[in-house]
XYZ file of C-alpha atoms in Angstrom:
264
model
C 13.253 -9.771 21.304
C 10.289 -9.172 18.555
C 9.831 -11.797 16.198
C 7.099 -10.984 12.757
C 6.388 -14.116 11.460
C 5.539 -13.762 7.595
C 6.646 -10.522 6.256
C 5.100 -9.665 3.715
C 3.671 -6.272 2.954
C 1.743 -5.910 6.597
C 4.762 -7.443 7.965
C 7.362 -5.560 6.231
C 5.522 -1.855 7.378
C 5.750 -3.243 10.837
C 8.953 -4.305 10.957
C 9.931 -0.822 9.347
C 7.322 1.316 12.028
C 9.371 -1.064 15.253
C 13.118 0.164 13.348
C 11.730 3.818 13.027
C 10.498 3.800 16.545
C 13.509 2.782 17.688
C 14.147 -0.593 18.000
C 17.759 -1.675 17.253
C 17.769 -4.293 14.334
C 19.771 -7.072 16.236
C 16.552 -6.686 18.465
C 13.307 -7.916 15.790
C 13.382 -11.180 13.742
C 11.725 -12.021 10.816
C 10.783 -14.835 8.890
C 10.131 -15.142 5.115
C 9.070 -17.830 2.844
C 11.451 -17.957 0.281
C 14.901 -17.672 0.272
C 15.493 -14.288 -2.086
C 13.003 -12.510 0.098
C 14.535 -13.361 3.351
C 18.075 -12.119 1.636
C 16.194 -8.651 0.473
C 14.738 -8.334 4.368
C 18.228 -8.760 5.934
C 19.769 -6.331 3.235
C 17.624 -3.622 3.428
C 16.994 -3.584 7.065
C 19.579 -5.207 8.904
C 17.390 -7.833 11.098
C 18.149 -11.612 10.999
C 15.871 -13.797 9.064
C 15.377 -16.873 10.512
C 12.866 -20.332 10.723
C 9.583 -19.849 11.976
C 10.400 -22.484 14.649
C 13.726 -20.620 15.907
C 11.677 -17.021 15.578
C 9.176 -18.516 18.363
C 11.459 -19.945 20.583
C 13.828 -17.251 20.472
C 11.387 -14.196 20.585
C 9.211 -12.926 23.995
C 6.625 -11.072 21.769
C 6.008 -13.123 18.573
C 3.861 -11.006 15.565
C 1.937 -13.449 13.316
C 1.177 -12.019 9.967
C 0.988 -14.551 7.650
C -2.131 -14.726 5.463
C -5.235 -16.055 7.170
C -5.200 -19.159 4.876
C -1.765 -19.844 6.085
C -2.210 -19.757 9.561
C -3.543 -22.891 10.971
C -0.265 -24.421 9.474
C 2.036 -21.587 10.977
C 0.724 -22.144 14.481
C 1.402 -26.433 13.852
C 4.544 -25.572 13.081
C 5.722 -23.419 15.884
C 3.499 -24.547 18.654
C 6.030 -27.058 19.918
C 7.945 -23.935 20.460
C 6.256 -21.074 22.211
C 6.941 -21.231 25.721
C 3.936 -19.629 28.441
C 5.296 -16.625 29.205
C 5.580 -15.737 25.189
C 3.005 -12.845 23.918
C 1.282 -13.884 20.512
C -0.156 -10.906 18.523
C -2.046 -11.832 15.292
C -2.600 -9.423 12.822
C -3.867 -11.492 10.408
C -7.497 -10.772 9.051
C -10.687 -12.681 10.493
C -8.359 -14.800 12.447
C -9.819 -14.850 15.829
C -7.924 -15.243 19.654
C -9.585 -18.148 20.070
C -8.592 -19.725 17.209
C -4.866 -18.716 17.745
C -5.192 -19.943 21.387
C -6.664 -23.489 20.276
C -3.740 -24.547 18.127
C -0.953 -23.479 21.095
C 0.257 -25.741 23.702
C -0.372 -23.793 26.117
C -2.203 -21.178 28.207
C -0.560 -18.347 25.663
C -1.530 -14.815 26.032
C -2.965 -14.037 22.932
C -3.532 -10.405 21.094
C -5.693 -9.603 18.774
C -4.502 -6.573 15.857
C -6.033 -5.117 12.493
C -3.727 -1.977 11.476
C -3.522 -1.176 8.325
C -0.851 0.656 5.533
C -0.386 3.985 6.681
C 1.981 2.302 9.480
C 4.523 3.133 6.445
C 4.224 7.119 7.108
C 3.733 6.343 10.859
C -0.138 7.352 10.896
C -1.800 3.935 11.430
C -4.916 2.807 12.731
C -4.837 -0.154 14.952
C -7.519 -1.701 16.592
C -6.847 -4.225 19.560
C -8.223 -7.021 21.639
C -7.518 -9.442 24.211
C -7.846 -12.899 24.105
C -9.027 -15.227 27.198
C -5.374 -15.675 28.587
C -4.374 -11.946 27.836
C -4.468 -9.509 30.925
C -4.023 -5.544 31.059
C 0.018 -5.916 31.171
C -0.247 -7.515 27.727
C -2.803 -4.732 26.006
C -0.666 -2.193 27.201
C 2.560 -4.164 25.498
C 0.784 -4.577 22.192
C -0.456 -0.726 22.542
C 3.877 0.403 23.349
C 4.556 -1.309 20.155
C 2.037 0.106 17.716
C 1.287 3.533 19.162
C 4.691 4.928 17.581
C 3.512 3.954 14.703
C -0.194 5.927 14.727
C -3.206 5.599 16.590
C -3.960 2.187 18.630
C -8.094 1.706 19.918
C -8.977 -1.187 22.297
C -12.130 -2.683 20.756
C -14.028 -5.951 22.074
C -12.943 -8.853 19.665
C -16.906 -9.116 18.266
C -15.786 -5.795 16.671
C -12.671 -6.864 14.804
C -14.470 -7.724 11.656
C -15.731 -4.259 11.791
C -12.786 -2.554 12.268
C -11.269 -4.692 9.547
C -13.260 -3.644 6.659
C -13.912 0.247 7.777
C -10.081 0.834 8.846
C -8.221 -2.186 7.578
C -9.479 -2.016 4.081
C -9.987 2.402 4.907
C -7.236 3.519 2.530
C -7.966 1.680 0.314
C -11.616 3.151 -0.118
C -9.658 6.881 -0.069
C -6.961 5.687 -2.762
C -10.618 4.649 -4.848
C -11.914 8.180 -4.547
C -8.745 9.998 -5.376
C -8.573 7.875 -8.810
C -12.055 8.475 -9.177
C -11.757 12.388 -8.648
C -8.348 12.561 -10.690
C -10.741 10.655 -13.444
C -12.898 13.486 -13.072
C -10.229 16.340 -13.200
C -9.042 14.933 -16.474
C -12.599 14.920 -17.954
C -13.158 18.694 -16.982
C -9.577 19.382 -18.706
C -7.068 19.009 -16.085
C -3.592 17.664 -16.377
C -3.525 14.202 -14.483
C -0.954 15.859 -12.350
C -1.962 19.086 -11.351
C -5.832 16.937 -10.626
C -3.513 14.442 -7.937
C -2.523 17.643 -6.343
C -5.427 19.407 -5.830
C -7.173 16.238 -5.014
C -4.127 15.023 -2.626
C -3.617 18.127 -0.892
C -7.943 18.582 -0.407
C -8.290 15.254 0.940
C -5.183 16.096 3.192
C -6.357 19.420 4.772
C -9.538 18.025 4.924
C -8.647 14.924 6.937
C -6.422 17.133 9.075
C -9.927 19.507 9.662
C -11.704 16.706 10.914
C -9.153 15.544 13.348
C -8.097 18.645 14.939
C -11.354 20.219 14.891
C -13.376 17.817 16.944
C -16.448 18.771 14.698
C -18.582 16.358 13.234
C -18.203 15.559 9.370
C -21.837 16.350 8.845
C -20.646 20.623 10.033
C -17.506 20.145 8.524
C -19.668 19.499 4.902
C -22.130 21.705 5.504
C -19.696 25.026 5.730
C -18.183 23.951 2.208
C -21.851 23.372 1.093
C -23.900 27.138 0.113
C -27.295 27.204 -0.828
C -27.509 26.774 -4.399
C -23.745 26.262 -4.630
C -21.465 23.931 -6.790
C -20.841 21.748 -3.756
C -24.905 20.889 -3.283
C -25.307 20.146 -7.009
C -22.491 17.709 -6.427
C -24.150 16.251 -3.561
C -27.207 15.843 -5.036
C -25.701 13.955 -8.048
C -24.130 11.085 -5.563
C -27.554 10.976 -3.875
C -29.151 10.330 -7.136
C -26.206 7.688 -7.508
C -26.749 6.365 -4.059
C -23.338 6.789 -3.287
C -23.693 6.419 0.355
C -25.584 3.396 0.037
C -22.912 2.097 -1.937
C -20.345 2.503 0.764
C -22.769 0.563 3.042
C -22.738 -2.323 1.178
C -19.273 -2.344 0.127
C -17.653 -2.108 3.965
C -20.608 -4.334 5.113
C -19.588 -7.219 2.486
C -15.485 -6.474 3.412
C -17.307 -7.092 6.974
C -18.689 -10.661 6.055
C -15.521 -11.454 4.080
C -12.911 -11.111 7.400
C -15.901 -13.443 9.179
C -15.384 -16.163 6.113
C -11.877 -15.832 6.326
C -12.231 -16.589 10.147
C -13.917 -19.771 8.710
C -11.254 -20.942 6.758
């Protein structure tokens, strides 16, 4: 038995990635906050909504994603109920193993996860570490559940702020540059939606390029870039804009936010 603790949007796209990868409804629990939501849950997706405190006594692998603020009071309130042979996976941001682990009664394997919303189309990337009571047997458990869902990459734990503001907060930097590029579209004359298709579908093939081809990004741009070209006047402009510097400083403070979340 699963058990996600706080669905709300990160936990809702997991529950949905478990039922699409084949786990039976009577087989995941959820918990919700308030009452309407936990009716909506059970509607749309069959699963039983229950207390936090039944979820963790009930469940062997037990999925916290709450909010980060909210966890220190989760954990008080279910501690009394997670047994030692339970598996804890947190998937909350900047929440750390060891501060999961201090707030259990007991020697509770504990994994760390940052995935992010593409889970929804089954193309996530999560990122995973092991906490001080968590041995190879649980990795590989966390890594059965999420790989049906998209990629999963063991990372040490001093990493997970990292990997939470390049690939936790990553779409959201790609859904900022396809407004920004649809923006442009319709300033050059372009219906708004014939500029989200050719934008979509570029970013799309694109992506797919890099993937597949094993090639660097920095070959990838230089075959779309000619001498004298369109594409190197473009460049240009966002080096004149400091573009890439930009990006820098904007995953690098998403960085030091997940480490002040950790914080409380």
């Amino acid at each position: 038995m699963i058990a996600i603790l706080g669905t709300g949007k990160m936990g809702e796209a997991l529950l949905s990635g478990l039922l699409r990868a084949g786990f039976e409804p009577d087989e995941v629990l959820a918990t919700a906050r308030r009452p309407e939501r936990a009716a909506d849950l059970g509607k749309r997706y069959g699963v039983r909504v229950v207390t936090n405190a039944e979820a963790a006594r009930s469940a062997g692998t037990i999925i916290l994603a709450v909010k980060p603020q909210d966890m220190g009071s989760l954990l008080t309130e279910i501690a009394p109920h997670v047994a030692a042979d339970r598996l804890v996976i947190s998937a909350a941001a900047g929440i750390t193993t060891s501060f999961v682990e201090s707030r259990l009664e007991a020697d509770i394997p504990v994994v760390r996860v940052m995935s992010n919303t593409p889970v929804l189309v089954d193309e996530a990337m999560s990122v995973i570490s092991a906490g001080a009571h968590a041995g190879e047997e649980h990795l590989r458990l966390a890594e059965d559940l999420l790989r049906p869902v998209g990629k999963v990459l063991r990372i040490p734990e001093s990493q997970q702020d990292a990997a939470t503001a390049l690939s936790g907060s990553g779409p959201a930097y790609f859904f900022y540059l396809v407004e920004a590029m649809v923006d442009a579209g319709i300033l050059l004359g372009m219906p708004r939606a014939a500029a989200l298709d050719m934008v979509t579908q570029s970013i799309v093939g694109a992506a797919i390029m890099l993937r597949d081809s094993g090639e660097h990004p920095v070959i990838l741009r230089e075959a779309v870039t000619s001498p004298g070209g369109t594409t190197i006047a473009a460049i240009a402009e966002l080096e004149r804009h400091s573009v890439r510097a930009a990006f820098l400083a904007a995953i690098e403070a998403a960085r030091d936010r997940s480490r002040q979340l950790a914080g409380g």
